[in-house]
PDB file of C-alpha atoms in Angstrom:
ATOM      1  CA  MET A1252       6.403  19.857 -25.089  1.00 65.00           C
ATOM      2  CA  ASP A1253       6.425  19.048 -21.396  1.00 95.00           C
ATOM      3  CA  ASP A1254       9.387  17.996 -19.302  1.00 97.00           C
ATOM      4  CA  VAL A1255       8.339  14.328 -19.053  1.00 97.00           C
ATOM      5  CA  THR A1256       8.121  14.042 -22.837  1.00 97.00           C
ATOM      6  CA  LEU A1257      11.597  15.541 -23.117  1.00 97.00           C
ATOM      7  CA  ALA A1258      12.898  13.174 -20.433  1.00 98.00           C
ATOM      8  CA  ARG A1259      11.345  10.208 -22.263  1.00 96.00           C
ATOM      9  CA  ALA A1260      13.025  11.307 -25.509  1.00 97.00           C
ATOM     10  CA  PHE A1261      16.427  11.481 -23.769  1.00 98.00           C
ATOM     11  CA  HIS A1262      15.712   8.118 -22.145  1.00 97.00           C
ATOM     12  CA  VAL A1263      14.855   6.365 -25.413  1.00 97.00           C
ATOM     13  CA  LEU A1264      17.737   7.955 -27.346  1.00 98.00           C
ATOM     14  CA  ALA A1265      20.219   6.969 -24.626  1.00 98.00           C
ATOM     15  CA  ILE A1266      18.953   3.382 -24.683  1.00 97.00           C
ATOM     16  CA  ILE A1267      19.093   3.246 -28.481  1.00 97.00           C
ATOM     17  CA  HIS A1268      22.735   4.334 -28.324  1.00 98.00           C
ATOM     18  CA  TRP A1269      23.594   1.964 -25.463  1.00 97.00           C
ATOM     19  CA  ILE A1270      21.893  -1.225 -26.648  1.00 97.00           C
ATOM     20  CA  GLY A1271      22.256  -0.463 -30.362  1.00 97.00           C
ATOM     21  CA  GLY A1272      25.986   0.079 -29.902  1.00 97.00           C
ATOM     22  CA  MET A1273      26.260  -3.121 -27.915  1.00 97.00           C
ATOM     23  CA  ALA A1274      24.441  -4.919 -30.739  1.00 98.00           C
ATOM     24  CA  VAL A1275      26.960  -3.588 -33.296  1.00 98.00           C
ATOM     25  CA  VAL A1276      29.885  -4.710 -31.144  1.00 97.00           C
ATOM     26  CA  THR A1277      28.308  -8.133 -30.493  1.00 98.00           C
ATOM     27  CA  LEU A1278      26.904  -8.860 -33.952  1.00 98.00           C
ATOM     28  CA  VAL A1279      29.475  -7.159 -36.198  1.00 98.00           C
ATOM     29  CA  VAL A1280      32.764  -6.293 -34.505  1.00 98.00           C
ATOM     30  CA  LEU A1281      33.314  -9.430 -32.409  1.00 98.00           C
ATOM     31  CA  PRO A1282      32.535 -11.921 -35.204  1.00 98.00           C
ATOM     32  CA  LEU A1283      34.862  -9.975 -37.511  1.00 97.00           C
ATOM     33  CA  ALA A1284      37.596  -9.860 -34.870  1.00 97.00           C
ATOM     34  CA  CYS A1285      37.260 -13.606 -34.258  1.00 96.00           C
ATOM     35  CA  ARG A1286      37.743 -14.327 -37.980  1.00 97.00           C
ATOM     36  CA  PHE A1287      41.083 -12.527 -38.347  1.00 96.00           C
ATOM     37  CA  ALA A1288      43.858 -14.886 -39.426  1.00 96.00           C
ATOM     38  CA  ASP A1289      46.041 -13.362 -36.723  1.00 96.00           C
ATOM     39  CA  PRO A1290      44.053 -13.347 -33.454  1.00 95.00           C
ATOM     40  CA  HIS A1291      46.277 -10.539 -32.122  1.00 95.00           C
ATOM     41  CA  GLU A1292      44.985  -8.300 -34.931  1.00 96.00           C
ATOM     42  CA  GLY A1293      41.417  -9.309 -34.130  1.00 96.00           C
ATOM     43  CA  LEU A1294      41.961  -8.465 -30.472  1.00 95.00           C
ATOM     44  CA  ALA A1295      43.481  -5.104 -31.451  1.00 94.00           C
ATOM     45  CA  LEU A1296      40.400  -4.317 -33.579  1.00 96.00           C
ATOM     46  CA  PHE A1297      38.054  -5.240 -30.754  1.00 96.00           C
ATOM     47  CA  GLU A1298      40.036  -3.238 -28.188  1.00 93.00           C
ATOM     48  CA  SER A1299      40.024  -0.174 -30.438  1.00 95.00           C
ATOM     49  CA  VAL A1300      36.269  -0.288 -31.040  1.00 96.00           C
ATOM     50  CA  GLU A1301      35.469  -1.187 -27.432  1.00 94.00           C
ATOM     51  CA  ARG A1302      37.588   1.658 -26.065  1.00 92.00           C
ATOM     52  CA  ARG A1303      35.798   4.183 -28.285  1.00 96.00           C
ATOM     53  CA  PHE A1304      32.327   2.790 -27.588  1.00 97.00           C
ATOM     54  CA  SER A1305      32.987   2.444 -23.864  1.00 94.00           C
ATOM     55  CA  ALA A1306      33.798   6.146 -23.638  1.00 95.00           C
ATOM     56  CA  GLN A1307      30.487   6.975 -25.326  1.00 97.00           C
ATOM     57  CA  VAL A1308      28.339   4.514 -23.407  1.00 98.00           C
ATOM     58  CA  ARG A1309      29.710   5.954 -20.153  1.00 98.00           C
ATOM     59  CA  LEU A1310      27.493   8.908 -21.063  1.00 98.00           C
ATOM     60  CA  SER A1311      24.425   7.183 -22.511  1.00 98.00           C
ATOM     61  CA  VAL A1312      23.916   4.696 -19.650  1.00 98.00           C
ATOM     62  CA  PRO A1313      23.902   7.419 -16.953  1.00 98.00           C
ATOM     63  CA  VAL A1314      21.603   9.557 -19.141  1.00 98.00           C
ATOM     64  CA  ALA A1315      19.204   6.607 -19.416  1.00 98.00           C
ATOM     65  CA  GLY A1316      19.241   6.207 -15.648  1.00 98.00           C
ATOM     66  CA  LEU A1317      18.934   9.892 -14.815  1.00 98.00           C
ATOM     67  CA  SER A1318      16.059  10.386 -17.235  1.00 98.00           C
ATOM     68  CA  GLY A1319      14.341   7.248 -15.920  1.00 97.00           C
ATOM     69  CA  PHE A1320      14.684   8.387 -12.326  1.00 97.00           C
ATOM     70  CA  TYR A1321      13.481  11.850 -13.316  1.00 98.00           C
ATOM     71  CA  MET A1322      10.348  10.420 -14.936  1.00 97.00           C
ATOM     72  CA  ALA A1323       9.647   8.172 -11.944  1.00 97.00           C
ATOM     73  CA  GLU A1324       9.986  11.118  -9.579  1.00 97.00           C
ATOM     74  CA  ARG A1325       8.085  13.597 -11.734  1.00 96.00           C
ATOM     75  CA  LEU A1326       5.212  11.142 -12.299  1.00 96.00           C
ATOM     76  CA  ASP A1327       5.335   9.923  -8.688  1.00 96.00           C
ATOM     77  CA  ALA A1328       5.647   6.423 -10.126  1.00 95.00           C
ATOM     78  CA  TRP A1329       7.780   4.805  -7.414  1.00 96.00           C
ATOM     79  CA  ALA A1330       4.903   2.612  -6.216  1.00 95.00           C
ATOM     80  CA  ARG A1331       4.731   1.071  -9.687  1.00 94.00           C
ATOM     81  CA  PHE A1332       8.068  -0.626  -8.992  1.00 94.00           C
ATOM     82  CA  LEU A1333       6.299  -2.641  -6.269  1.00 94.00           C
ATOM     83  CA  ASP A1334       3.339  -3.574  -8.475  1.00 92.00           C
ATOM     84  CA  SER A1335       3.804  -7.155  -9.691  1.00 90.00           C
ATOM     85  CA  ALA A1336       1.913  -6.306 -12.898  1.00 89.00           C
ATOM     86  CA  GLN A1337       4.691  -3.834 -13.736  1.00 92.00           C
ATOM     87  CA  TRP A1338       7.611  -6.176 -13.007  1.00 92.00           C
ATOM     88  CA  TRP A1339       9.344  -4.995 -16.175  1.00 92.00           C
ATOM     89  CA  LEU A1340      10.158  -1.675 -14.451  1.00 95.00           C
ATOM     90  CA  GLY A1341      12.340  -3.621 -12.032  1.00 95.00           C
ATOM     91  CA  GLY A1342      13.893  -5.396 -15.003  1.00 95.00           C
ATOM     92  CA  MET A1343      14.896  -2.049 -16.502  1.00 96.00           C
ATOM     93  CA  LEU A1344      16.343  -0.919 -13.190  1.00 97.00           C
ATOM     94  CA  LEU A1345      18.297  -4.160 -12.693  1.00 97.00           C
ATOM     95  CA  LEU A1346      19.695  -4.006 -16.233  1.00 97.00           C
ATOM     96  CA  TRP A1347      20.744  -0.398 -15.696  1.00 98.00           C
ATOM     97  CA  LEU A1348      22.414  -1.283 -12.375  1.00 98.00           C
ATOM     98  CA  LEU A1349      24.240  -4.184 -14.033  1.00 98.00           C
ATOM     99  CA  PHE A1350      25.643  -1.960 -16.773  1.00 98.00           C
ATOM    100  CA  MET A1351      26.543   0.835 -14.365  1.00 98.00           C
ATOM    101  CA  THR A1352      28.472  -1.742 -12.337  1.00 97.00           C
ATOM    102  CA  ILE A1353      30.200  -3.128 -15.427  1.00 96.00           C
ATOM    103  CA  LEU A1354      31.103   0.304 -16.790  1.00 96.00           C
ATOM    104  CA  PHE A1355      32.136   2.059 -13.607  1.00 97.00           C
ATOM    105  CA  VAL A1356      33.351  -0.740 -11.313  1.00 96.00           C
ATOM    106  CA  VAL A1357      34.266  -3.956 -13.141  1.00 94.00           C
ATOM    107  CA  GLU A1358      35.776  -2.527 -16.324  1.00 93.00           C
ATOM    108  CA  PRO A1359      38.059  -0.019 -14.561  1.00 93.00           C
ATOM    109  CA  ALA A1360      39.096  -2.623 -11.987  1.00 93.00           C
ATOM    110  CA  ILE A1361      39.935  -5.554 -14.266  1.00 91.00           C
ATOM    111  CA  GLY A1362      39.529  -4.477 -17.891  1.00 85.00           C
ATOM    112  CA  VAL A1363      43.145  -3.544 -18.598  1.00 84.00           C
ATOM    113  CA  ARG A1364      44.505  -6.596 -16.774  1.00 87.00           C
ATOM    114  CA  LEU A1365      42.065  -8.851 -18.621  1.00 85.00           C
ATOM    115  CA  PHE A1366      43.266  -7.630 -22.007  1.00 82.00           C
ATOM    116  CA  GLU A1367      46.925  -7.806 -20.985  1.00 85.00           C
ATOM    117  CA  ALA A1368      46.454 -11.400 -19.800  1.00 84.00           C
ATOM    118  CA  GLY A1369      44.540 -12.186 -23.000  1.00 83.00           C
ATOM    119  CA  ARG A1370      47.485 -11.306 -25.203  1.00 85.00           C
ATOM    120  CA  SER A1371      48.874 -14.806 -24.614  1.00 92.00           C
ATOM    121  CA  ASP A1372      45.587 -16.322 -25.888  1.00 94.00           C
ATOM    122  CA  PRO A1373      43.780 -13.644 -27.910  1.00 95.00           C
ATOM    123  CA  ALA A1374      41.442 -16.122 -29.615  1.00 95.00           C
ATOM    124  CA  GLY A1375      40.357 -17.491 -26.239  1.00 94.00           C
ATOM    125  CA  LEU A1376      39.809 -14.015 -24.839  1.00 95.00           C
ATOM    126  CA  LEU A1377      37.758 -12.956 -27.873  1.00 96.00           C
ATOM    127  CA  SER A1378      35.656 -16.094 -27.522  1.00 95.00           C
ATOM    128  CA  ARG A1379      34.962 -15.414 -23.829  1.00 94.00           C
ATOM    129  CA  VAL A1380      34.211 -11.741 -24.485  1.00 95.00           C
ATOM    130  CA  ALA A1381      31.830 -12.718 -27.296  1.00 97.00           C
ATOM    131  CA  ARG A1382      29.920 -15.085 -24.981  1.00 97.00           C
ATOM    132  CA  VAL A1383      29.553 -12.382 -22.337  1.00 96.00           C
ATOM    133  CA  HIS A1384      28.417  -9.866 -24.970  1.00 97.00           C
ATOM    134  CA  TRP A1385      25.812 -12.313 -26.319  1.00 98.00           C
ATOM    135  CA  LEU A1386      24.484 -12.857 -22.797  1.00 98.00           C
ATOM    136  CA  LEU A1387      24.295  -9.107 -22.113  1.00 98.00           C
ATOM    137  CA  LEU A1388      22.722  -8.374 -25.496  1.00 98.00           C
ATOM    138  CA  GLY A1389      20.107 -11.098 -24.994  1.00 98.00           C
ATOM    139  CA  ALA A1390      19.231  -9.771 -21.545  1.00 97.00           C
ATOM    140  CA  SER A1391      19.100  -6.198 -22.874  1.00 97.00           C
ATOM    141  CA  ALA A1392      16.870  -7.101 -25.815  1.00 97.00           C
ATOM    142  CA  GLY A1393      14.584  -9.092 -23.522  1.00 96.00           C
ATOM    143  CA  VAL A1394      14.255  -6.245 -21.039  1.00 96.00           C
ATOM    144  CA  ALA A1395      13.761  -3.624 -23.768  1.00 95.00           C
ATOM    145  CA  GLY A1396      11.107  -5.727 -25.490  1.00 95.00           C
ATOM    146  CA  THR A1397       9.190  -6.460 -22.321  1.00 95.00           C
ATOM    147  CA  ALA A1398       9.450  -2.810 -21.257  1.00 94.00           C
ATOM    148  CA  VAL A1399       7.802  -1.692 -24.488  1.00 93.00           C
ATOM    149  CA  LEU A1400       5.071  -4.321 -24.138  1.00 95.00           C
ATOM    150  CA  GLY A1401       4.580  -3.466 -20.469  1.00 93.00           C
ATOM    151  CA  ALA A1402       4.465   0.270 -21.084  1.00 89.00           C
ATOM    152  CA  HIS A1403       1.604  -0.369 -23.505  1.00 91.00           C
ATOM    153  CA  GLY A1404      -0.302  -2.514 -21.004  1.00 89.00           C
ATOM    154  CA  LEU A1405       0.293  -5.845 -22.717  1.00 89.00           C
ATOM    155  CA  LEU A1406       1.976  -7.613 -19.782  1.00 86.00           C
ATOM    156  CA  GLY A1407      -0.230  -6.748 -16.831  1.00 69.00           C
TER     157      GLY A1407
END
């Protein structure tokens, strides 16, 4: 097994964890939390799951990026990012940058305050968080799908 194959395996596994976990939170945890009779209990469930997943995804997102950068460097593929036929590479990079910003800038800066402020309206906060998660999951699924199609030459 060569190093690029190993890097690709780490890359794919990290993305499965990252986007698969986000799908579980978006499609299972948030709807369940929103259905609690007491919205404070629903918010507590979401916070508990999100805190645990956030700690894990703070590893998988950087691993996805590091392995992606490694493959680009090792394969001398940087010029492909400028090729309009391989636009999906830029999509992957932009999605990764968005999540790195959310995880390492936005969440630490406002996450705790957001949840503290949401205690006065937990149902409203859960609803807003669910909308954001749906948007992020849709973007992630779109980028992942087009990346697979593009990697197999079906988009260029």
